[in-house]
PDB file of C-alpha atoms in Angstrom:
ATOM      1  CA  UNK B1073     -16.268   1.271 -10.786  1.00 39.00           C
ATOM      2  CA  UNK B1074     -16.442  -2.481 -12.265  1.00 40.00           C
ATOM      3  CA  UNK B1075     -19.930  -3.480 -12.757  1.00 42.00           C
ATOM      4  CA  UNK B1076     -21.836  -5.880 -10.499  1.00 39.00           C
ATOM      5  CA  UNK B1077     -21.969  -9.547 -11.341  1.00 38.00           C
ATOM      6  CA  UNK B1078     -18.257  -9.103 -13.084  1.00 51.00           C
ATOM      7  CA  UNK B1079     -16.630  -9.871 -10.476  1.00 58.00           C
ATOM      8  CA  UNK B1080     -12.675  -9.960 -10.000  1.00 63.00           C
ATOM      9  CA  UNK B1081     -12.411 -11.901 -13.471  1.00 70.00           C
ATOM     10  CA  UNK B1082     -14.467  -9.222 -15.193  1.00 74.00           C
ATOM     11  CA  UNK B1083     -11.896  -6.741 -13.097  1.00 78.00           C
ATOM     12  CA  UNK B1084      -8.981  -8.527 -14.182  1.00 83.00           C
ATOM     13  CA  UNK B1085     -10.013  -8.729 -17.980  1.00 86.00           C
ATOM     14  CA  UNK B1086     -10.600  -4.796 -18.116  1.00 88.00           C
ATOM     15  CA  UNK B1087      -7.753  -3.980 -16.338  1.00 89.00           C
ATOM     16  CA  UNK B1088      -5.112  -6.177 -18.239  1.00 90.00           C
ATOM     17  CA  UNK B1089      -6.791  -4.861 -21.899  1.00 91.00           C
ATOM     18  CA  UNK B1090      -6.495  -1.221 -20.440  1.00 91.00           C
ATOM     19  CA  UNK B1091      -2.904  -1.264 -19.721  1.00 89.00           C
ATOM     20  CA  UNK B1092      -2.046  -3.053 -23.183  1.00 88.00           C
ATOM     21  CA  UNK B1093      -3.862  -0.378 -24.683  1.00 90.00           C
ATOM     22  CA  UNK B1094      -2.019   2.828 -22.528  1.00 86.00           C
ATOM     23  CA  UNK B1095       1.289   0.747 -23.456  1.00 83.00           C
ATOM     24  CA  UNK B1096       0.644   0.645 -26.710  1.00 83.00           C
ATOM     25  CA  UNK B1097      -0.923   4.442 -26.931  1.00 82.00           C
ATOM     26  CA  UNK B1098       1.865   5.851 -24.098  1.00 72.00           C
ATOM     27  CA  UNK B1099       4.238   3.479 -23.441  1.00 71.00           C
ATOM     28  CA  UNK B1100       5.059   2.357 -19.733  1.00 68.00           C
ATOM     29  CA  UNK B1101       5.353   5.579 -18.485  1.00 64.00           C
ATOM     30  CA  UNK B1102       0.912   6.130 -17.669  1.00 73.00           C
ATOM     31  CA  UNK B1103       0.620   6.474 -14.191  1.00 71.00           C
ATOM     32  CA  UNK B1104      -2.008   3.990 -11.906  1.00 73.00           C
ATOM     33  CA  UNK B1105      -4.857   6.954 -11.803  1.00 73.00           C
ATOM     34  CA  UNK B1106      -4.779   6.498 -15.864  1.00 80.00           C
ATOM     35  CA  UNK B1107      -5.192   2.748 -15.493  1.00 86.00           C
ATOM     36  CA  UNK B1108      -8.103   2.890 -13.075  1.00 84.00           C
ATOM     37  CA  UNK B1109      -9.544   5.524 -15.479  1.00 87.00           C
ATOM     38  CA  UNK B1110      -8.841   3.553 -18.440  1.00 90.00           C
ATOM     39  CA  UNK B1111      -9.773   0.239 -17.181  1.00 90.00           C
ATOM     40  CA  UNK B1112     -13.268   1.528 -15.311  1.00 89.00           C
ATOM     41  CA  UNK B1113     -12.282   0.332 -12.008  1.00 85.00           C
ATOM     42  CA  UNK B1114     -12.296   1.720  -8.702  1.00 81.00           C
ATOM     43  CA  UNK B1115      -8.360   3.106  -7.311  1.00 73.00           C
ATOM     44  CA  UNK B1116      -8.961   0.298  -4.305  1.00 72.00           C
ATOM     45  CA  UNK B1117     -10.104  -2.525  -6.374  1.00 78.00           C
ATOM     46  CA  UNK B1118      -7.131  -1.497  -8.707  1.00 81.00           C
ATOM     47  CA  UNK B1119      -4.322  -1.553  -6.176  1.00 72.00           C
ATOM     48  CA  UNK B1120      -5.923  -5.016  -4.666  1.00 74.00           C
ATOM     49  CA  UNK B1121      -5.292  -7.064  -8.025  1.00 78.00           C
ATOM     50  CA  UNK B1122      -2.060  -5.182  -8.955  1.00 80.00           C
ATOM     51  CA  UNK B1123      -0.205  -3.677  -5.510  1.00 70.00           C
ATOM     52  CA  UNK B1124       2.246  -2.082  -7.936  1.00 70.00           C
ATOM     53  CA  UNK B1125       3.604  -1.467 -11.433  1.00 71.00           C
ATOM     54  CA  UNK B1126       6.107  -4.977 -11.266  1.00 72.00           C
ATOM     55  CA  UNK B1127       3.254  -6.492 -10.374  1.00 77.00           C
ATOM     56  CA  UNK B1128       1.599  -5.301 -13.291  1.00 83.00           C
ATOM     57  CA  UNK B1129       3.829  -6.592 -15.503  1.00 82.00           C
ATOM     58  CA  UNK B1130       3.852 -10.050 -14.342  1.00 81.00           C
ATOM     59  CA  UNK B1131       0.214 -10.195 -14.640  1.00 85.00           C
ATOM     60  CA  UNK B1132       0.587  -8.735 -17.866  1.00 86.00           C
ATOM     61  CA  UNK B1133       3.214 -11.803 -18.889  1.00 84.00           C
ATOM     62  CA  UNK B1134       0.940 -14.257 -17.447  1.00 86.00           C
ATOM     63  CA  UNK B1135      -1.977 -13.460 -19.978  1.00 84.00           C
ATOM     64  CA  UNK B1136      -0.117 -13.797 -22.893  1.00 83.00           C
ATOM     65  CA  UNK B1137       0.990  -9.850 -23.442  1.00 78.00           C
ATOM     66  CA  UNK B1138       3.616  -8.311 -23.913  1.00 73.00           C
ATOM     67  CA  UNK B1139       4.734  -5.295 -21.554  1.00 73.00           C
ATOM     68  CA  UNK B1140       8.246  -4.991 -22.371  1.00 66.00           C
ATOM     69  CA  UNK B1141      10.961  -4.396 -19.776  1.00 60.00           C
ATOM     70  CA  UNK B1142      10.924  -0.444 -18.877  1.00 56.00           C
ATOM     71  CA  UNK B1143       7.152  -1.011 -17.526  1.00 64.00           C
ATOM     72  CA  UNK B1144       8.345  -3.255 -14.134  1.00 55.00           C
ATOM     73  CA  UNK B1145      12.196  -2.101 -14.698  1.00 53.00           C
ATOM     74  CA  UNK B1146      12.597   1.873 -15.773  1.00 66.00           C
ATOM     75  CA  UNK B1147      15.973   3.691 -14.236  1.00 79.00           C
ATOM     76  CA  UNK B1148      12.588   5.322 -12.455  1.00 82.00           C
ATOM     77  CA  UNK B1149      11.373   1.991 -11.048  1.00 80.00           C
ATOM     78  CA  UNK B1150      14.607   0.798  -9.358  1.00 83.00           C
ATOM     79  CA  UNK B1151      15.405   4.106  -7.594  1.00 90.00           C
ATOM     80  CA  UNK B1152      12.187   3.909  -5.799  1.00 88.00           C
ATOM     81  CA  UNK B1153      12.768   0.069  -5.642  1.00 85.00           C
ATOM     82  CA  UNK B1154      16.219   0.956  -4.131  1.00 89.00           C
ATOM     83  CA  UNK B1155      14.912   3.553  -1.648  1.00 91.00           C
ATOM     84  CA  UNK B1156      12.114   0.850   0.061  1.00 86.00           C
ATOM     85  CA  UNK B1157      15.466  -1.307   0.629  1.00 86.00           C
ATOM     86  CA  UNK B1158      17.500   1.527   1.934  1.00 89.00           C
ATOM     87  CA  UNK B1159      14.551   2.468   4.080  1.00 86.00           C
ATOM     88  CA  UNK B1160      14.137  -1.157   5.016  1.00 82.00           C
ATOM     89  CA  UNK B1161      17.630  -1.171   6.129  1.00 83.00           C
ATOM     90  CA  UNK B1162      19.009   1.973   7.705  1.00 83.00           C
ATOM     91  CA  UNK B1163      15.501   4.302   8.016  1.00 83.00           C
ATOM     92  CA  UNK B1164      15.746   8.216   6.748  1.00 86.00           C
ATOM     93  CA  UNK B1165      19.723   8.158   7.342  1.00 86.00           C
ATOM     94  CA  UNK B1166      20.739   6.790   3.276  1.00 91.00           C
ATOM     95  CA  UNK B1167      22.263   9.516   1.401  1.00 93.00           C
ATOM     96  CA  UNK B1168      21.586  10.293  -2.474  1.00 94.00           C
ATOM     97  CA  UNK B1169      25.032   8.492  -3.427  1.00 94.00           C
ATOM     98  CA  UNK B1170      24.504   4.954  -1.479  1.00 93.00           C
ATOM     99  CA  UNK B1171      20.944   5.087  -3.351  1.00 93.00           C
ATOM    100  CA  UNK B1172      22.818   6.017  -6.573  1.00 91.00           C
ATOM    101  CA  UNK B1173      24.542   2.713  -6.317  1.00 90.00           C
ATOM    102  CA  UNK B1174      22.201   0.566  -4.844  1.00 88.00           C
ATOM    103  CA  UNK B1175      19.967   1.452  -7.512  1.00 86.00           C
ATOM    104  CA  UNK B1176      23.156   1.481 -10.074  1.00 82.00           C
ATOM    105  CA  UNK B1177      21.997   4.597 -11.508  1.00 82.00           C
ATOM    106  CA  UNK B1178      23.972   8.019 -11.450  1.00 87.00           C
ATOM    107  CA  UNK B1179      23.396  10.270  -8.992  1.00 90.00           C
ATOM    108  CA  UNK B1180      22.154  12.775 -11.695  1.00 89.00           C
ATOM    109  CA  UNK B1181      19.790  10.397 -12.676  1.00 86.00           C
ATOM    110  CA  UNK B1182      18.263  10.924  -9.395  1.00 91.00           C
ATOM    111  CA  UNK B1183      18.426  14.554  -9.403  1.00 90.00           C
ATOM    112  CA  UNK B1184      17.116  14.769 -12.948  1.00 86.00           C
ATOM    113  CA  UNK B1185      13.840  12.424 -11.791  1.00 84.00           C
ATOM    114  CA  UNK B1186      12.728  14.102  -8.250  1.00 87.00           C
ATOM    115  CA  UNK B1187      14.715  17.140  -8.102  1.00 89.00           C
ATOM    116  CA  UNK B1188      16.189  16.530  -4.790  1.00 91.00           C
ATOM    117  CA  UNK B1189      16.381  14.443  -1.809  1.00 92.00           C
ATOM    118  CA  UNK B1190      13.196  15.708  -0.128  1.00 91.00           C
ATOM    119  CA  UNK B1191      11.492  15.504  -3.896  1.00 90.00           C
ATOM    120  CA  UNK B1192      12.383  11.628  -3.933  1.00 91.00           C
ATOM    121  CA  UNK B1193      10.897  10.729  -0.792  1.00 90.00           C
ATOM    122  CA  UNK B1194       7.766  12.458  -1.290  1.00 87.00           C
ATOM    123  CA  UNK B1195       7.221  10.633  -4.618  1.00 87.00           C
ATOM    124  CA  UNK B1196       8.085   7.100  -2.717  1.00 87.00           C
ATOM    125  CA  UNK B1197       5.412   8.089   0.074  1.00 82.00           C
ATOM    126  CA  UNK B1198       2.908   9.158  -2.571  1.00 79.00           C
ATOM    127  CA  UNK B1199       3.640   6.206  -4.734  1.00 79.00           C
ATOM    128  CA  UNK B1200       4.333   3.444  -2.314  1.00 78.00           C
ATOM    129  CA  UNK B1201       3.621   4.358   1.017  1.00 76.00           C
ATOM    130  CA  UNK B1202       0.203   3.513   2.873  1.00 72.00           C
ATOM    131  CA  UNK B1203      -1.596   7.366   2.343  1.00 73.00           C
ATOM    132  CA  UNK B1204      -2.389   6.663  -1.233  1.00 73.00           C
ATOM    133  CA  UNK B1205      -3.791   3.976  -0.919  1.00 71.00           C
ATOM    134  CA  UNK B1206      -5.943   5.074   2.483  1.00 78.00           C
ATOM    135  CA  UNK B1207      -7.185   7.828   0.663  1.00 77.00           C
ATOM    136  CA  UNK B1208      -8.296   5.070  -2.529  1.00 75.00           C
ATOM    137  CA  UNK B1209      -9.870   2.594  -0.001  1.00 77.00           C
ATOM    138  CA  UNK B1210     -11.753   5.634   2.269  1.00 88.00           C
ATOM    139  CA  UNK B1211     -13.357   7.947   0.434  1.00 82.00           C
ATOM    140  CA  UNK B1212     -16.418   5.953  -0.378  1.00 86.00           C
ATOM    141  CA  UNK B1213     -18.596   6.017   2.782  1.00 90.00           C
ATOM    142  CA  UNK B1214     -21.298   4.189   0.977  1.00 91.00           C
ATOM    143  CA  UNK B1215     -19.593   1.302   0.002  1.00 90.00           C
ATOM    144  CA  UNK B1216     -19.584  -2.067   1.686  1.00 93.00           C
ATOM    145  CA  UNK B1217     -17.178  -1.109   5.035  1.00 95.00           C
ATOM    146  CA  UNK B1218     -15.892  -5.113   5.166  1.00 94.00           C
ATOM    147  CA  UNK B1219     -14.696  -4.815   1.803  1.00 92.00           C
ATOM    148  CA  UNK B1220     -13.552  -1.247   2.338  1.00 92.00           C
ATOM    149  CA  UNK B1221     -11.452  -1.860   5.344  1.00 94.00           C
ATOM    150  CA  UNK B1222     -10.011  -5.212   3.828  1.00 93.00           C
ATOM    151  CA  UNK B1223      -8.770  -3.839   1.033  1.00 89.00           C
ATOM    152  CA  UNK B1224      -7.309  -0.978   3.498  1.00 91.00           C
ATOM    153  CA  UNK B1225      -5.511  -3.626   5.790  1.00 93.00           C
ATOM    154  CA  UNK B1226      -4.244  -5.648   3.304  1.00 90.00           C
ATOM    155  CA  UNK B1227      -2.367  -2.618   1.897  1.00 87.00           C
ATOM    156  CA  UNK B1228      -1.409  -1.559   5.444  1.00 88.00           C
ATOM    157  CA  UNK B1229       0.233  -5.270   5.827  1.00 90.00           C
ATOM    158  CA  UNK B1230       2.169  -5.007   2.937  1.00 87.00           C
ATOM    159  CA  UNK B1231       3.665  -1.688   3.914  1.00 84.00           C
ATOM    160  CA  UNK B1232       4.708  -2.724   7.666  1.00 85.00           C
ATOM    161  CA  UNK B1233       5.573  -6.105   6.394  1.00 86.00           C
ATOM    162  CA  UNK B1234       8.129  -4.503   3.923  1.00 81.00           C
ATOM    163  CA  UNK B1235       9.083  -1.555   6.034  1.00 80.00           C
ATOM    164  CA  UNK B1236       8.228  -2.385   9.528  1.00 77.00           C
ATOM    165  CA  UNK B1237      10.185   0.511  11.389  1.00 73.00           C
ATOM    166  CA  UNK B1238       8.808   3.054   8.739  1.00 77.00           C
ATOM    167  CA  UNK B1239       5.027   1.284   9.314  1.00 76.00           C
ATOM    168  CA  UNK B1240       5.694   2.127  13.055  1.00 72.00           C
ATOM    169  CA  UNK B1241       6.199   5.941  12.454  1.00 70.00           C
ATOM    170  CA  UNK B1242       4.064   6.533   9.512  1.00 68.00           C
ATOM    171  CA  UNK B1243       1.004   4.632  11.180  1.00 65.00           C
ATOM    172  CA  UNK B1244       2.035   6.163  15.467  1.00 64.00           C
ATOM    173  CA  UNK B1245       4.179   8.807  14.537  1.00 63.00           C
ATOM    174  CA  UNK B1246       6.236   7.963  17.263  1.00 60.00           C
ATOM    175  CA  UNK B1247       9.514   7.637  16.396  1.00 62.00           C
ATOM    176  CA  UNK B1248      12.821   9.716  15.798  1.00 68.00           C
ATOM    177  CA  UNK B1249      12.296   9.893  12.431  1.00 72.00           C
ATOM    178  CA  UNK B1250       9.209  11.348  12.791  1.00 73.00           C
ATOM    179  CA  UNK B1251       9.171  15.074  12.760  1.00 74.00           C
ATOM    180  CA  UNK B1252      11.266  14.226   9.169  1.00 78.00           C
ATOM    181  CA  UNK B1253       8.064  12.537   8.084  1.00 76.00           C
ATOM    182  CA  UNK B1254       5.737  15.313   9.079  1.00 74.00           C
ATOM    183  CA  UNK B1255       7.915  17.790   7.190  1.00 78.00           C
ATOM    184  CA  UNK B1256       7.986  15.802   3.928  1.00 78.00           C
ATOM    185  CA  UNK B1257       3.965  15.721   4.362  1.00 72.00           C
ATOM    186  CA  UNK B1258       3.950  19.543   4.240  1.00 71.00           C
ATOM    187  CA  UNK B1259       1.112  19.219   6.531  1.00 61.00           C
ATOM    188  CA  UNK B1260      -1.233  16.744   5.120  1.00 68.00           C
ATOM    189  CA  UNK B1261      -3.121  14.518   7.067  1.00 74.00           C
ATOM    190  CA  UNK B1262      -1.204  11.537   8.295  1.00 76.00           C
ATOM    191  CA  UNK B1263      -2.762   7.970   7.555  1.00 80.00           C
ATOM    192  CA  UNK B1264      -4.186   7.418  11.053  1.00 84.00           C
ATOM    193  CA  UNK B1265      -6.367  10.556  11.028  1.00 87.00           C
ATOM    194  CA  UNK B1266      -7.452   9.404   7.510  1.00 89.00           C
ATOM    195  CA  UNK B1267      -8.441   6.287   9.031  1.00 92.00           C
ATOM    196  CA  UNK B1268     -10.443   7.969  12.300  1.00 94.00           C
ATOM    197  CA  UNK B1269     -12.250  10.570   9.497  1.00 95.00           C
ATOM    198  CA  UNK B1270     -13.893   7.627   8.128  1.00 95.00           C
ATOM    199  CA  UNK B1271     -14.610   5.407  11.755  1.00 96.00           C
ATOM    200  CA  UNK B1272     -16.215   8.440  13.232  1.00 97.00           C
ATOM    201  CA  UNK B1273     -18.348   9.155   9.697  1.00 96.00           C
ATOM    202  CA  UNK B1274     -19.880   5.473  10.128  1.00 96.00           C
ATOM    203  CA  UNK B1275     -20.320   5.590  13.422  1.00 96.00           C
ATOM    204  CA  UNK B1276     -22.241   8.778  12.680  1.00 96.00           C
ATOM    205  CA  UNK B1277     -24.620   7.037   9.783  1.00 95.00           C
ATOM    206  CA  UNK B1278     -24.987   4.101  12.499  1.00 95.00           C
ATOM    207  CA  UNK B1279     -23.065   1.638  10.511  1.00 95.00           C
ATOM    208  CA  UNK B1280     -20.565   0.782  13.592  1.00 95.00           C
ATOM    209  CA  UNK B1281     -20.960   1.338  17.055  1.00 95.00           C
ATOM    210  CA  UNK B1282     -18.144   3.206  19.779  1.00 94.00           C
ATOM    211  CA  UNK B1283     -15.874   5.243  20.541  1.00 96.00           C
ATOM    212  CA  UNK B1284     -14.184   6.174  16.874  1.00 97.00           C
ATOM    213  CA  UNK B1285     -10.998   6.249  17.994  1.00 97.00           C
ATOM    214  CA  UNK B1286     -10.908   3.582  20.008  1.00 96.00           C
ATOM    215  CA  UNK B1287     -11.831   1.821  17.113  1.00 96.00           C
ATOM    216  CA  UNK B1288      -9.783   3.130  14.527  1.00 95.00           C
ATOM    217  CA  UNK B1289      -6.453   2.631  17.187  1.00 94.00           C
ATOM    218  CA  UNK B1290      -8.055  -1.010  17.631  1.00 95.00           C
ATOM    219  CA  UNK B1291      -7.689  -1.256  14.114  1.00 95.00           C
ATOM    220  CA  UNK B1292      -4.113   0.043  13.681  1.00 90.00           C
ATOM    221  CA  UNK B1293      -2.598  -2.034  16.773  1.00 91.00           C
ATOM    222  CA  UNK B1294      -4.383  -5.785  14.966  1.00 92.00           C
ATOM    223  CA  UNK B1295      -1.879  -4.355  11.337  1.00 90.00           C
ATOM    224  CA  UNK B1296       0.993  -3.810  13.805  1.00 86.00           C
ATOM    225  CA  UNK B1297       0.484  -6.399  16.311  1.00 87.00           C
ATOM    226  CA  UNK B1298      -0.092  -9.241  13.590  1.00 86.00           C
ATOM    227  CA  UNK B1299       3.773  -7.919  11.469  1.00 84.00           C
ATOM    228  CA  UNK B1300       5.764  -6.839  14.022  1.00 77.00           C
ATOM    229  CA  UNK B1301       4.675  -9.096  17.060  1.00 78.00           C
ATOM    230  CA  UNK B1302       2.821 -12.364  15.997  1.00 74.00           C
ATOM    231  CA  UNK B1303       6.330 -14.071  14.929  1.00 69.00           C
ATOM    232  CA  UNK B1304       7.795 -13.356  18.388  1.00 71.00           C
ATOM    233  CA  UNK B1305       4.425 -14.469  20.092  1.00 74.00           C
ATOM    234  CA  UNK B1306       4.531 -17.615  18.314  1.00 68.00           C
ATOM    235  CA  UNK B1307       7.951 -18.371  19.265  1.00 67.00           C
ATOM    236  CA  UNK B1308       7.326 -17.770  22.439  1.00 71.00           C
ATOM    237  CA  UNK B1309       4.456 -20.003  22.663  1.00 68.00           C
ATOM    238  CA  UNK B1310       6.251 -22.921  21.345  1.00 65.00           C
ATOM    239  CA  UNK B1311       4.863 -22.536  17.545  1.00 64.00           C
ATOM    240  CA  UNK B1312       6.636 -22.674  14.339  1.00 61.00           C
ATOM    241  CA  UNK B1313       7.521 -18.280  13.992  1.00 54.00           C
ATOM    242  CA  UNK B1314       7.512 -18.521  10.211  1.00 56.00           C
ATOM    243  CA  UNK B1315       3.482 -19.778  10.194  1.00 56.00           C
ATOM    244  CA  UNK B1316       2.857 -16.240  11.564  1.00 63.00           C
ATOM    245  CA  UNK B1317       5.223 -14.505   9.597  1.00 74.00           C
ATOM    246  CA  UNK B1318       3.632 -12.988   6.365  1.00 80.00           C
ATOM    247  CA  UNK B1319       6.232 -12.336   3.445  1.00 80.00           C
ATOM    248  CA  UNK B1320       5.616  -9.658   1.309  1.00 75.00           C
ATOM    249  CA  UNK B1321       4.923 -11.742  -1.583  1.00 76.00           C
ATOM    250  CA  UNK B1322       2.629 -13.514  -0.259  1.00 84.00           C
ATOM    251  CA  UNK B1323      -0.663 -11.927  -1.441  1.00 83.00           C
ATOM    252  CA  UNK B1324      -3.209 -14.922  -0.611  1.00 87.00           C
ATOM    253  CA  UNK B1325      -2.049 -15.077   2.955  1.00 89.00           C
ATOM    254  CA  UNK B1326      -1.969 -11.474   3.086  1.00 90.00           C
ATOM    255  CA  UNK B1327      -5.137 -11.142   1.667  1.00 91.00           C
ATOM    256  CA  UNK B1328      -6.368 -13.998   4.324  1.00 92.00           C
ATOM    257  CA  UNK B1329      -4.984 -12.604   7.307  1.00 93.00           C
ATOM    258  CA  UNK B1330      -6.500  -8.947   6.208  1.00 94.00           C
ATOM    259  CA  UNK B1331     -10.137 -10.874   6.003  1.00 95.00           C
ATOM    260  CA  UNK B1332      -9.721 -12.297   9.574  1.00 95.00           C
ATOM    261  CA  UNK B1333      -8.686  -9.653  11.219  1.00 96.00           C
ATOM    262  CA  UNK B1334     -11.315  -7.308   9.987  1.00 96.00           C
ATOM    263  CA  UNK B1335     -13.608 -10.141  10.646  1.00 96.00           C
ATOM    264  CA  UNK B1336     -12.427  -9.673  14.486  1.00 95.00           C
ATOM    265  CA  UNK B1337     -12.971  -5.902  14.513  1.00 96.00           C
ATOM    266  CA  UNK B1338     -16.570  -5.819  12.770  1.00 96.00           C
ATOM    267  CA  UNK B1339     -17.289  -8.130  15.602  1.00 94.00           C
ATOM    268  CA  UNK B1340     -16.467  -5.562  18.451  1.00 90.00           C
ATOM    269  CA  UNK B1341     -17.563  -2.676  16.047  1.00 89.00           C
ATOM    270  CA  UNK B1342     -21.067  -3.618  15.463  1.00 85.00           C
ATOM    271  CA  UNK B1343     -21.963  -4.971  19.057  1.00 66.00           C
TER     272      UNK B1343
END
């Protein structure tokens, strides 16, 4: 955990001399738990400054160092990169070759990475999809919940911004695609009952007030209902669609619209 007083400067500085030094000791191919190890910072306040490994590297570039090209760009990198599109795009339904060539890898390349199809989607979930980084932003009940759940949200807008039919079924599990989901999960807990674990444990230490999952579906609807619905709303209320619309790379207004919305709920939530 980064120590108090250091704030997201102090973060920054550990984090940024940790990864030179894995890069230099391992190359690009350490792994985010090493980083947050290495650097002495929490998993959520890790995946709040960098989202991902590309983003990484940029920061990396920005201060001066060097990270080379296979650390935001590895064969690795672009298949997953290449699957979020595909997903993006057509849902579950891609097949190994039209990844092969988005990606402009071979289709053994693929194979010799994740094993199989099933193997490739589970790493992309794990990696990039919201259940890592629930589990990273929930399993410490004692700290602060605002910060807690705005780190949470802001990772749950990125997902639904960049996948927004794969945010619906991961998040409800409502959709076709569904029961394919469930199946790659081999029966882990799906983000939403992450989510209600931790509601109903503060509600139990008195640190919020209700019905838990009321709360924790309140929660989930403000993510969905401020990606999927606030563009159309504002059209429809004669206001400019693309002030509402959050773009992916967009990680101050991201981070902005994850502090007022939380802001909203603790209202309700501590009543």
């Amino acid at each position: 955990m980064s120590q108090d007083g250091d704030g997201a400067e102090g973060d920054d500085a550990r984090l940024l001399e940790a990864a030179q030094e894995l890069l230099d000791e391992h190359g690009p191919g350490f792994t985010m738990a090493q980083l947050a190890e290495a650097s002495g910072i929490s998993r959520a306040t890790l995946y709040r400054r960098v989202p991902s490994r590309e983003a990484l590297a940029q920061r990396l570039r920005e201060a001066g160092m060097d990270p080379g090209e296979a650390l935001g760009s590895s064969s690795r990198e672009r298949i997953l990169d290449a699957v979020q599109v595909m997903l993006a795009e057509q849902g579950l339904s891609f097949t190994v070759e039209q990844l092969a060539e988005r990606a402009e890898v071979g289709v053994a390349t693929i194979y010799r990475s994740f094993g199989d199809r099933d193997g490739l989607l589970r790493t992309f979930f794990e990696e990039r999809g919201p259940r890592r980084m629930v589990v990273a932003h929930l399993g410490d009940l004692d700290a602060p919940i605002e910060d807690t759940l705005r780190s949470l949200v802001a990772s749950l807008l990125r997902f639904a911004i960049g996948l927004p039919g794969l945010a619906r079924t991961v998040l409800l599990d409502q959709s076709p695609e569904a029961r394919e989901i469930q199946r790659l999960r081999r029966g882990s807990r799906s983000t939403f009952s992450r989510l209600l674990e931790y509601v109903e444990a503060q509600v139990e230490r008195g640190a919020l007030v209700g019905d838990p999952f009321l709360l924790a579906g309140t929660l989930v609807g403000m993510v969905l209902g401020s990606t999927l619905l606030f563009p159309s709303l504002a059209s429809r209320a004669g206001r400019r669609a693309s002030a509402a619309r959050l773009r992916p790379d967009d990680c101050e207004g991201i981070e902005r619209r994850a502090a007022e919305l939380v802001a909203l709920w603790l209202r309700g939530a501590r009543a």
